[in-house]
Tab-separated table of C-alpha atoms and ligand atoms in Angstrom:
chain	number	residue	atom	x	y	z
Y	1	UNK	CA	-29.193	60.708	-8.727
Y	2	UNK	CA	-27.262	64.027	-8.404
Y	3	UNK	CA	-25.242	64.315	-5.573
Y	4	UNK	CA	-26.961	67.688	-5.235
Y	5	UNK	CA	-30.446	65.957	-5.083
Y	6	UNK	CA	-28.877	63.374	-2.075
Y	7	UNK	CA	-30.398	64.036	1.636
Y	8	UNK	CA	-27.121	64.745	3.136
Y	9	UNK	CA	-26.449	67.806	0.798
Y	10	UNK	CA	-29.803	68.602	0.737
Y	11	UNK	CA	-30.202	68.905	4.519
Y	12	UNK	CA	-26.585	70.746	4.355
Y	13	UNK	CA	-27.992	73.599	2.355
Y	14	UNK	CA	-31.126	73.828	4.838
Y	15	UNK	CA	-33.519	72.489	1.617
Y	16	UNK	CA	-36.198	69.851	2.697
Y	17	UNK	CA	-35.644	66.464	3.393
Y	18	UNK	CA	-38.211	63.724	3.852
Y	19	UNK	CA	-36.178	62.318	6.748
Y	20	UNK	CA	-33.034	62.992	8.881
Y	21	UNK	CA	-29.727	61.792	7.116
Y	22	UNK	CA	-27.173	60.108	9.261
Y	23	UNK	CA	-23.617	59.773	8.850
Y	24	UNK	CA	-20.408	59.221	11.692
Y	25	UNK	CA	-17.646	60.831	12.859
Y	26	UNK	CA	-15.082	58.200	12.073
Y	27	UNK	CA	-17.591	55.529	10.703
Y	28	UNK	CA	-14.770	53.681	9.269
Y	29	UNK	CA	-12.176	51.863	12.137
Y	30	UNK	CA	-11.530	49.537	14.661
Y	31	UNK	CA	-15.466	48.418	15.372
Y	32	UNK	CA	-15.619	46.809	12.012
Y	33	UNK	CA	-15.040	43.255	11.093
Y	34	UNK	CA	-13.685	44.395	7.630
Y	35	UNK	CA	-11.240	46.835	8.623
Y	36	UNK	CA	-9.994	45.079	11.187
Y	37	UNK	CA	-9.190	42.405	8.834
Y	38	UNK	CA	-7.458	44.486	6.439
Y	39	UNK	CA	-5.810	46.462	9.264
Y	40	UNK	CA	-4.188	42.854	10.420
Y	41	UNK	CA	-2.862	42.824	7.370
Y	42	UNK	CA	-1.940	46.193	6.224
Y	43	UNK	CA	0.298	49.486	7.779
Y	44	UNK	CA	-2.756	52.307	8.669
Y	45	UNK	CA	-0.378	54.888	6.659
Y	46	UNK	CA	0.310	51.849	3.704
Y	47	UNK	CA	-3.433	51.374	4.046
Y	48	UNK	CA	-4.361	55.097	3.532
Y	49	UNK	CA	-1.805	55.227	0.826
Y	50	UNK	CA	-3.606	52.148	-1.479
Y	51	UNK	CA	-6.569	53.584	-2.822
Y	52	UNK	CA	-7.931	50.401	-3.785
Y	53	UNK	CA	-7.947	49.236	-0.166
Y	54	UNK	CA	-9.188	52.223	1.485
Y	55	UNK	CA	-12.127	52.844	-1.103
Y	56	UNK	CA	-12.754	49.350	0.498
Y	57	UNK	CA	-12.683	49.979	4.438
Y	58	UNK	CA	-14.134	53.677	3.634
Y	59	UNK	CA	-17.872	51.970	1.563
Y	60	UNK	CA	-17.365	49.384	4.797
Y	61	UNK	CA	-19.842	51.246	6.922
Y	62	UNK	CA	-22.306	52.232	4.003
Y	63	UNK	CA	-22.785	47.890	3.248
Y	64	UNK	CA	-23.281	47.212	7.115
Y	65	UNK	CA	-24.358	50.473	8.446
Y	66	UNK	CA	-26.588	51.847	5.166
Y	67	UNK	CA	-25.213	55.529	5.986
Y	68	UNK	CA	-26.304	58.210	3.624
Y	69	UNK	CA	-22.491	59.046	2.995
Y	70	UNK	CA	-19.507	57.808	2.477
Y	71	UNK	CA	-16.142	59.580	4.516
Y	72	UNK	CA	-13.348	58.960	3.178
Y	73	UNK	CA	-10.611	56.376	4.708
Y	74	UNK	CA	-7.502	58.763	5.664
Y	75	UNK	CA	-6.322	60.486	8.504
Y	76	UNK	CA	-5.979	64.370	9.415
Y	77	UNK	CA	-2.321	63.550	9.797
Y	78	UNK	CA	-1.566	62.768	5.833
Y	79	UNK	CA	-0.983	66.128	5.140
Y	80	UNK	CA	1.837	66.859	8.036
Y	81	UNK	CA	3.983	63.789	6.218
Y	82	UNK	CA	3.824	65.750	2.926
Y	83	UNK	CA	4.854	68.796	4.902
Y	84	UNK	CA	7.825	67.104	6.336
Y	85	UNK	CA	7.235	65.571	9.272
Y	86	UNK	CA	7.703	61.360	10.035
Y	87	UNK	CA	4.249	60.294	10.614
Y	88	UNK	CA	3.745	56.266	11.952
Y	89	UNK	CA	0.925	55.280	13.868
Y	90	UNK	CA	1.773	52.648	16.929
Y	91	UNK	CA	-0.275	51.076	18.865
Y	92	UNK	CA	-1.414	53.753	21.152
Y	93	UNK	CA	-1.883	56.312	17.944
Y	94	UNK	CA	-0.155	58.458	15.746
Y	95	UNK	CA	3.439	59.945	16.907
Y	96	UNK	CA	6.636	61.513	14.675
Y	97	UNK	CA	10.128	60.950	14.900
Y	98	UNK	CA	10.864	64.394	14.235
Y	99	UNK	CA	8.122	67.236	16.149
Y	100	UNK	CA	9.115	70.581	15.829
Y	101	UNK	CA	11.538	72.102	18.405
Y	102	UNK	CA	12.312	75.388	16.800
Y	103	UNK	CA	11.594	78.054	14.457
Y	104	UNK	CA	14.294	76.396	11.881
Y	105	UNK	CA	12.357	73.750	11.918
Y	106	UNK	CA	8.666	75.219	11.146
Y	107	UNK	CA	10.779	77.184	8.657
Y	108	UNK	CA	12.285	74.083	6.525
Y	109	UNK	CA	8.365	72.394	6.168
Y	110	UNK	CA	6.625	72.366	2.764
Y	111	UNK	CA	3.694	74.040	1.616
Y	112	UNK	CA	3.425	70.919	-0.435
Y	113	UNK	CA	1.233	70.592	-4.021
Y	114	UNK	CA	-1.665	68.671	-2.820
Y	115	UNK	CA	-1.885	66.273	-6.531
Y	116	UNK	CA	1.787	65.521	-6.047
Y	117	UNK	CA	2.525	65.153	-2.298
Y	118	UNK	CA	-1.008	63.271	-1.741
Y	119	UNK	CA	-2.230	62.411	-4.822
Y	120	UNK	CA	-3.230	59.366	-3.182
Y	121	UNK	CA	-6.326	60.789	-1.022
Y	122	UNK	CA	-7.668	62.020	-4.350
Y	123	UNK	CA	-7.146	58.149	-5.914
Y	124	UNK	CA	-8.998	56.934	-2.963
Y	125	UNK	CA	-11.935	59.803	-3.546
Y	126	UNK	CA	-12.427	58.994	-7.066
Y	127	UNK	CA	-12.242	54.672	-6.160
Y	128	UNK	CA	-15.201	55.379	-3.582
Y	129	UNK	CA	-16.833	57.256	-6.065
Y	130	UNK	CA	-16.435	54.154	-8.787
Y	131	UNK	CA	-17.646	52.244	-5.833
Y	132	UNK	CA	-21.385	53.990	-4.857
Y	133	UNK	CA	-22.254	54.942	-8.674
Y	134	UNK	CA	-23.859	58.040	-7.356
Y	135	UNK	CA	-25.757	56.285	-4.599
Y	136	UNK	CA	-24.092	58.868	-1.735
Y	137	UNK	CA	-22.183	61.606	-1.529
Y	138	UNK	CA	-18.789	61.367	-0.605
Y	139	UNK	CA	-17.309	63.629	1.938
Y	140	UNK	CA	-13.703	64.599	1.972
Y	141	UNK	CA	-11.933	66.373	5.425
Y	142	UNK	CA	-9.039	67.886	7.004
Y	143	UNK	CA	-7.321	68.812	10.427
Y	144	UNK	CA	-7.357	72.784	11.135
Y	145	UNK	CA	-4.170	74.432	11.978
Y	146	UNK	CA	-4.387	74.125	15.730
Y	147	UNK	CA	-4.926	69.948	15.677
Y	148	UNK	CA	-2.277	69.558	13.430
Y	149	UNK	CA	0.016	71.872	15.248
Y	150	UNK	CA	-0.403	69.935	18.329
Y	151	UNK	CA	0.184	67.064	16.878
Y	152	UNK	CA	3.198	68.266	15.017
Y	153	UNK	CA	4.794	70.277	17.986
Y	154	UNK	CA	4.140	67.233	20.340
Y	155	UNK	CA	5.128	64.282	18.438
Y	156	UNK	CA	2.450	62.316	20.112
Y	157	UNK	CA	-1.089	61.786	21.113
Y	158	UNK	CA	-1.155	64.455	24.670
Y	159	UNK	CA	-3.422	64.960	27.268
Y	160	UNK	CA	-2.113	68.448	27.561
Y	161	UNK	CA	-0.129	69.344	24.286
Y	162	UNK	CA	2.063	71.233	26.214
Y	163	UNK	CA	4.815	72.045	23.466
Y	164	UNK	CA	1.792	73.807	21.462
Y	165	UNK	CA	0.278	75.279	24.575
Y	166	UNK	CA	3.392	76.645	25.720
Y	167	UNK	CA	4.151	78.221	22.390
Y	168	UNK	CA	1.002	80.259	22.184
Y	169	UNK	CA	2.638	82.430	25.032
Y	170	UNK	CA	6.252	81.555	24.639
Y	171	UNK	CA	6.916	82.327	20.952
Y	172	UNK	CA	3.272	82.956	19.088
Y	173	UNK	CA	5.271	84.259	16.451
Y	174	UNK	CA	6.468	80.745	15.857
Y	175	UNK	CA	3.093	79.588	16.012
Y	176	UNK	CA	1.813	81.889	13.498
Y	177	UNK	CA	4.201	80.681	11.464
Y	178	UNK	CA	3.401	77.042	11.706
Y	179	UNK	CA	-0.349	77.862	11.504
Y	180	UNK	CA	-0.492	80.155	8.416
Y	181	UNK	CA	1.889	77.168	6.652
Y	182	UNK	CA	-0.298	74.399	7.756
Y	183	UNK	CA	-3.583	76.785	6.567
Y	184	UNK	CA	-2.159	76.929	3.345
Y	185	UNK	CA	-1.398	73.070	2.709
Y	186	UNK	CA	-5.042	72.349	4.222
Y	187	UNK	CA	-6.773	75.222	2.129
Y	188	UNK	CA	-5.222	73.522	-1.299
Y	189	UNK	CA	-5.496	69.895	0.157
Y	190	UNK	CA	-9.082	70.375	0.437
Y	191	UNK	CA	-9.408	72.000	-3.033
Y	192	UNK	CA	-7.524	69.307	-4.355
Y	193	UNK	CA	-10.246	66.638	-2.781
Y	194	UNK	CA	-12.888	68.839	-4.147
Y	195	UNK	CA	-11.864	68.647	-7.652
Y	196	UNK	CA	-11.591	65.225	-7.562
Y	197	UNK	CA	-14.826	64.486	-6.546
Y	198	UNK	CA	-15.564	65.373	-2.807
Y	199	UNK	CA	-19.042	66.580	-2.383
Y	200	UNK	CA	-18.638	67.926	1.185
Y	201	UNK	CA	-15.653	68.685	3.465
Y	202	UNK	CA	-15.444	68.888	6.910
Y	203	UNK	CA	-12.262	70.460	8.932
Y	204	UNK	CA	-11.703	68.870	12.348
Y	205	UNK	CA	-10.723	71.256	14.978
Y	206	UNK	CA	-11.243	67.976	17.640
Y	207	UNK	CA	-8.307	69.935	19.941
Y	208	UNK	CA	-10.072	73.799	19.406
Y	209	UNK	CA	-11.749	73.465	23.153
Y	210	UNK	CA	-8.517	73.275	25.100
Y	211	UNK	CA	-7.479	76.501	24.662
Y	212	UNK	CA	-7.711	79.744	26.756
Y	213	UNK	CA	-10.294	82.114	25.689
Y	214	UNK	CA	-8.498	84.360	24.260
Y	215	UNK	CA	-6.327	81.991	22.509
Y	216	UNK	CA	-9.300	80.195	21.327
Y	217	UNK	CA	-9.990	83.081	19.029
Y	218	UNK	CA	-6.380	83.653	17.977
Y	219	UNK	CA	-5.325	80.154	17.243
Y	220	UNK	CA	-8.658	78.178	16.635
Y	221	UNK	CA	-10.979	80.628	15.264
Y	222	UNK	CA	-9.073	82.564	13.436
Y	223	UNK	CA	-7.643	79.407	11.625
Y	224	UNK	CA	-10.628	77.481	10.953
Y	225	UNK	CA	-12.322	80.815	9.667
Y	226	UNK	CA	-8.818	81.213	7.069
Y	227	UNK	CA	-9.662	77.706	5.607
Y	228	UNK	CA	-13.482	78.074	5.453
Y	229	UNK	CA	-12.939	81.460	3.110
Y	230	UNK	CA	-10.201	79.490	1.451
Y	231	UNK	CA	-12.832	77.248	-0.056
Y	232	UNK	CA	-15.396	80.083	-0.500
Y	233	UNK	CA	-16.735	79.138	-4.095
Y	234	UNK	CA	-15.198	75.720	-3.888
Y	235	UNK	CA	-18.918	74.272	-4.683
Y	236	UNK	CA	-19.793	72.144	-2.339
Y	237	UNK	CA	-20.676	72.130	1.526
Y	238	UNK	CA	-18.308	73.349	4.495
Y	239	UNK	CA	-18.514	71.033	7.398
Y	240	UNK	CA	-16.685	72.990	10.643
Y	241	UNK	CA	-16.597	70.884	13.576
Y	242	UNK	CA	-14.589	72.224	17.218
Y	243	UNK	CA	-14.507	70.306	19.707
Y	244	UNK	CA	-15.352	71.417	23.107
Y	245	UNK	CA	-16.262	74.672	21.480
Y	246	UNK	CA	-19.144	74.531	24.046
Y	247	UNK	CA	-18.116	78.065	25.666
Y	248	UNK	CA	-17.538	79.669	22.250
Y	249	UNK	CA	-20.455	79.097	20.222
Y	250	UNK	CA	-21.504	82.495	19.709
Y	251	UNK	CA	-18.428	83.352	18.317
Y	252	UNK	CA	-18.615	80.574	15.818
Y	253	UNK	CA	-22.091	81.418	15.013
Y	254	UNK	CA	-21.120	85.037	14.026
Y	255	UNK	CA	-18.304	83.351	11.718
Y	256	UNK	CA	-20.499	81.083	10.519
Y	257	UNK	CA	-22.782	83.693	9.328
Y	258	UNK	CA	-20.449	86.596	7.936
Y	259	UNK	CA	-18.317	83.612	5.802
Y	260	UNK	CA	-21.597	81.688	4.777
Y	261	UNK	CA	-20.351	78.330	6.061
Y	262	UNK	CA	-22.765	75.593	5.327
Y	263	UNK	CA	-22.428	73.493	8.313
Y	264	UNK	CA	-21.190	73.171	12.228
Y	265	UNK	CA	-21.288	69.839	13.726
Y	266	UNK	CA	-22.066	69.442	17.668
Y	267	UNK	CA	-20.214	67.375	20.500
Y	268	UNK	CA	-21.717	65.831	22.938
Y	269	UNK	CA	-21.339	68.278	25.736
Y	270	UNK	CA	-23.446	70.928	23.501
Y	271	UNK	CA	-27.091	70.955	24.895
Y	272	UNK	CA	-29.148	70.884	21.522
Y	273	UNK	CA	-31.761	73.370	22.525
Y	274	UNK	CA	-28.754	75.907	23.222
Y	275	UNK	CA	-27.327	75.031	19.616
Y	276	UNK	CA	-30.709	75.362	18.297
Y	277	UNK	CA	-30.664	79.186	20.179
Y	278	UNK	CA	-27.661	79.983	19.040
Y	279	UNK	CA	-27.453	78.949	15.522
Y	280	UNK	CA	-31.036	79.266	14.806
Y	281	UNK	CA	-31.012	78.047	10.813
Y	282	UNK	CA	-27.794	79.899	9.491
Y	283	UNK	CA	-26.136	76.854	9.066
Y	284	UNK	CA	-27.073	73.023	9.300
Y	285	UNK	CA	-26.464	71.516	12.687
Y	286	UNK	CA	-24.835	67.667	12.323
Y	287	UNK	CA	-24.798	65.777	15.648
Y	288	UNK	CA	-24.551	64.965	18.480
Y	289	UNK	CA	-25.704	61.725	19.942
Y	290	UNK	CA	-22.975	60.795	22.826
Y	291	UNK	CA	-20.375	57.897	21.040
Y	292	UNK	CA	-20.977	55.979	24.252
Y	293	UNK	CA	-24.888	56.102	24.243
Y	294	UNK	CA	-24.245	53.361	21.559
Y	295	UNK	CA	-23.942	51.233	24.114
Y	296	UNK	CA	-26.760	51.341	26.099
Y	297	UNK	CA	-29.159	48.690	26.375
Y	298	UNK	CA	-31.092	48.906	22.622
Y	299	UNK	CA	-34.428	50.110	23.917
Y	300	UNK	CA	-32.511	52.609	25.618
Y	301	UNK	CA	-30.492	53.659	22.762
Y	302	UNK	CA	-33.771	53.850	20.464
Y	303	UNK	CA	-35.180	56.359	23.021
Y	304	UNK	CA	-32.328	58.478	23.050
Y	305	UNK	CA	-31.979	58.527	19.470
Y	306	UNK	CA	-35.311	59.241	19.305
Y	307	UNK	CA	-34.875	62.281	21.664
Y	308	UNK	CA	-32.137	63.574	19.432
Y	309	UNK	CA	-34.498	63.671	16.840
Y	310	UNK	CA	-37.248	65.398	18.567
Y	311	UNK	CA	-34.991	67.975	20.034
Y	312	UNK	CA	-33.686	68.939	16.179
Y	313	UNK	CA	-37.289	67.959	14.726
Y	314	UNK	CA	-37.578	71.642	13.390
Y	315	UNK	CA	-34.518	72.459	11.859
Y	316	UNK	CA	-34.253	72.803	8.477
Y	317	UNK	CA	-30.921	71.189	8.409
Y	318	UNK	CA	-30.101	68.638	10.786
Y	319	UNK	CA	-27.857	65.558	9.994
Y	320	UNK	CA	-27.255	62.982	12.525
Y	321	UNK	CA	-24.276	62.180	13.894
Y	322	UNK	CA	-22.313	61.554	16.843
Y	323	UNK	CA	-20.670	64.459	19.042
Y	324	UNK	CA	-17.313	62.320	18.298
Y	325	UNK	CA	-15.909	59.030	16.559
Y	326	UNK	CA	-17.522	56.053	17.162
Y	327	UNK	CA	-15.207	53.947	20.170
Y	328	UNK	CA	-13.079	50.588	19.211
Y	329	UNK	CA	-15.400	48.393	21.141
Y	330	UNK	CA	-18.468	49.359	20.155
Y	331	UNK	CA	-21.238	46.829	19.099
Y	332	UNK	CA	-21.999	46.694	15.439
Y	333	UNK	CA	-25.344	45.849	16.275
Y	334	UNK	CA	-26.222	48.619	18.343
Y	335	UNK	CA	-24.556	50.986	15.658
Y	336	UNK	CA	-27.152	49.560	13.467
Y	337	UNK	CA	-30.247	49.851	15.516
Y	338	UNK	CA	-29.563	53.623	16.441
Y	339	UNK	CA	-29.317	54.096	12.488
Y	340	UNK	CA	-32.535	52.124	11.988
Y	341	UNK	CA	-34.808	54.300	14.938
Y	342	UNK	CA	-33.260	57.656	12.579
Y	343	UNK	CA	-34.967	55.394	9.357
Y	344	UNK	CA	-38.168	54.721	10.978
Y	345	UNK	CA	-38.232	57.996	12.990
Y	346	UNK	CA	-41.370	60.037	12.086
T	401	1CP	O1	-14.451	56.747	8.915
T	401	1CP	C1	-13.891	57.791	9.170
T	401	1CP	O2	-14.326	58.593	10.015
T	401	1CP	C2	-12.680	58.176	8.344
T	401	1CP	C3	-11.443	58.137	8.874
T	401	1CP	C4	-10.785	59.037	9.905
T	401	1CP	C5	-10.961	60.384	10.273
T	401	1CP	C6	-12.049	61.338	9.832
T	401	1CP	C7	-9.678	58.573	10.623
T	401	1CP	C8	-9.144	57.196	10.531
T	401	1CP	N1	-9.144	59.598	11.333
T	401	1CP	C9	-9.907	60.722	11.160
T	401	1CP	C10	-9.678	62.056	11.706
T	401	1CP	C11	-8.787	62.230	12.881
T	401	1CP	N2	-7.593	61.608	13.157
T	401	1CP	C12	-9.021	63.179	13.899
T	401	1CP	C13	-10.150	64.172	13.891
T	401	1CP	C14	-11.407	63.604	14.403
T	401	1CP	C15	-11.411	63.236	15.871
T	401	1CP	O3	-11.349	64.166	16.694
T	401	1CP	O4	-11.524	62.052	16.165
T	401	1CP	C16	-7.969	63.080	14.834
T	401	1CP	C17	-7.768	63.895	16.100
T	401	1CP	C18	-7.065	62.075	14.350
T	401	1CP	C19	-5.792	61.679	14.958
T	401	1CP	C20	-5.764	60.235	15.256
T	401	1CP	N3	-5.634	59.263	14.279
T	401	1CP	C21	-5.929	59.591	16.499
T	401	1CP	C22	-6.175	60.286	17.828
T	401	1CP	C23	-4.944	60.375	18.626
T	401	1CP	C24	-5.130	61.220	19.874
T	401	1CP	O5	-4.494	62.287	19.940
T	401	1CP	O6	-5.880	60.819	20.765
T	401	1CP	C25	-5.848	58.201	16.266
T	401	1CP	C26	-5.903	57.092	17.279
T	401	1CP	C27	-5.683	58.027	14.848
T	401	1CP	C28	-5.616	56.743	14.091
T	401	1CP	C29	-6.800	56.451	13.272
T	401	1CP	N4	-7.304	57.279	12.275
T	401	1CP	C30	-8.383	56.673	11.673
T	401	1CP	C31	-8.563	55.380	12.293
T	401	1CP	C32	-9.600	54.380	11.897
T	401	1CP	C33	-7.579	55.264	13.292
T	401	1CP	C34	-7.348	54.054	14.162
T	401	1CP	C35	-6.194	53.313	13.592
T	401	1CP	C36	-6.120	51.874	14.018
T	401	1CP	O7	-5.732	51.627	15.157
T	401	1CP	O8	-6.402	50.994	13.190
């Protein structure tokens, strides 16, 4: 099979598919016997940086979940090491040694060579790919500027990202700065995982709804709408997913439309039907089941899968997903029944 001919990419470019595909945010992780295994056993940086072993936690979820793609095992944060920053992830999630605390410092990063600074992301693309023989596509992703600059401003996981929120105001020329760098890196890092084999990409705003209004435009918007013309011609699908874009989706919809990006995925606060309005069918709509839905009762869950499905039932493009990554303790079992009501959904 042609990865062109698979139902993910087929429902990406709005072409007719006999059912709904189904992939999730974050498929791979802490829910799964497998990884958690290997994750005993192995650094998460060590593990994204041994191809063999995260081709092996990334197919996980395709063996016990049968997902119609493969993402890839990595982390939005890969690219910030290469840049300069110490990246480790503890217990309670990623943090570095180092965050930015002044202009110097955004001045001194790397707008590093994707091959040579992260070669390894493109080792564990073209393992996965060794792995399904064609059977799914593989998708490939990134962070957008604004995630990764609250990440690197802060150091650590933040309710508030502060350091980047007080920037915007204090010193946007600073930001700028940051952002247009960390564009850069993401726009060749995501060229680079094309060429070696990704068949989608998706760029994770997950931090985009936190901002002002006017900021939103500025430093989300603006950024994510940089990368998505960045791969304009790249050849295969855009995935854009914002999180708690809710207020802003008309302004995404315009972008959407004047770059030509394939794809927005949904979060769970986005009422379908206004999606549906607002998009209409100028791009493929991938979501946006609630991650904690999965564990309801499993008659329950059917129903509301089921509803999901209704509510998209005549879109041209819809791909299901959740509105965010599945949650550490989530039953495997229920994971598998909501994929099993999308199979026998009719
Ligand atoms: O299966 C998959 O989905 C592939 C792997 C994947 C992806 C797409 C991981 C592995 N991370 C990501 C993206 C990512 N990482 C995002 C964007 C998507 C989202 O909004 O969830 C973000 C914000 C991160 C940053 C991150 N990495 C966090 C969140 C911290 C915070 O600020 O709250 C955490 C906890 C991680 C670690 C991580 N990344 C991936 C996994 C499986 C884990 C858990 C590591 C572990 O404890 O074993």
């Amino acid at each position: 099979m042609s990865h062109e001919d698979s139902l993910l990419i087929r429902a990406l470019r709005r072409q007719p598919t006999e059912r709904t595909p189904v992939w999730f945010m974050r498929q791979a992780g802490r829910y799964l016997p497998g990884y958690q295994k290997i994750r005993g056993e192995t650094d998460f940086l060590d593990l994204c940086k041994t191809p063999d072993l995260a081709a092996e936690v990334s197919v996980e979820p395709l063996e016990v979940l049968d997902v119609d793609a493969v993402i890839i095992f990595s982390d939005i944060l890969v690219p910030l090491e290469a840049m300069g920053l110490k990246v480790e992830f503890g217990d309670s999630g990623p943090c570095m040694s180092n965050p930015l605390r002044d202009r110097a410092d955004i001045e001194v990063l790397n707008i590093p060579d994707p091959v040579e600074s992260t070669g390894f992301v493109m080792d564990v693309i073209r393992a996965v790919h060794e792995r399904v023989q064609g059977k799914v596509p593989v998708i490939g992703f990134a962070g957008a500027p604004w995630t990764l600059s609250c990440y690197a401003l802060e150091g650590s996981p933040s309710r508030t990202f502060a350091a980047a929120q007080r920037l915007i105001y204090e010193s946007p020329g600073d930001l700028h700065l940051l952002m247009e760098k960390i564009a850069d890196t993401v726009i060749a890092y995501l060229r680079a995982q094309v060429e070696a084999g990704a068949n989608a990409v998706q760029l994770f705003d997950s931090w985009g709804g936190m901002l002002g209004h006017e900021a939103f435009d500025e430093f989300s918007l603006h950024y994510c709408r940089r990368i998505m013309e960045g791969l304009d011609g790249c050849g295969v699908p855009r995935i854009l997913f914002i999180r708690g874009a809710g207020n802003h989706l008309d302004k995404i919809a315009k972008m959407v439309e004047e770059v030509g990006v394939e794809a927005v995925g949904l979060d769970e606060m986005t009422p379908p039907e206004q999606a549906l309005t607002i998009f209409g069918d100028r791009c493929a709509l991938q979501g946006n089941l609630p991650p904690q839905a999965l564990f309801a009762p499993q008659e329950e869950l059917r129903r509301r899968v089921r509803e999901l499905l209704d509510a998209f039932k005549d879109h041209p493009g819809h791909v299901f997903n959740l509105g965010h990554g599945i949650l550490p303790p989530t039953p495997v079992e229920n994971v598998q029944v909501g994929v099993d009501e999308i199979r026998n959904y009719s």
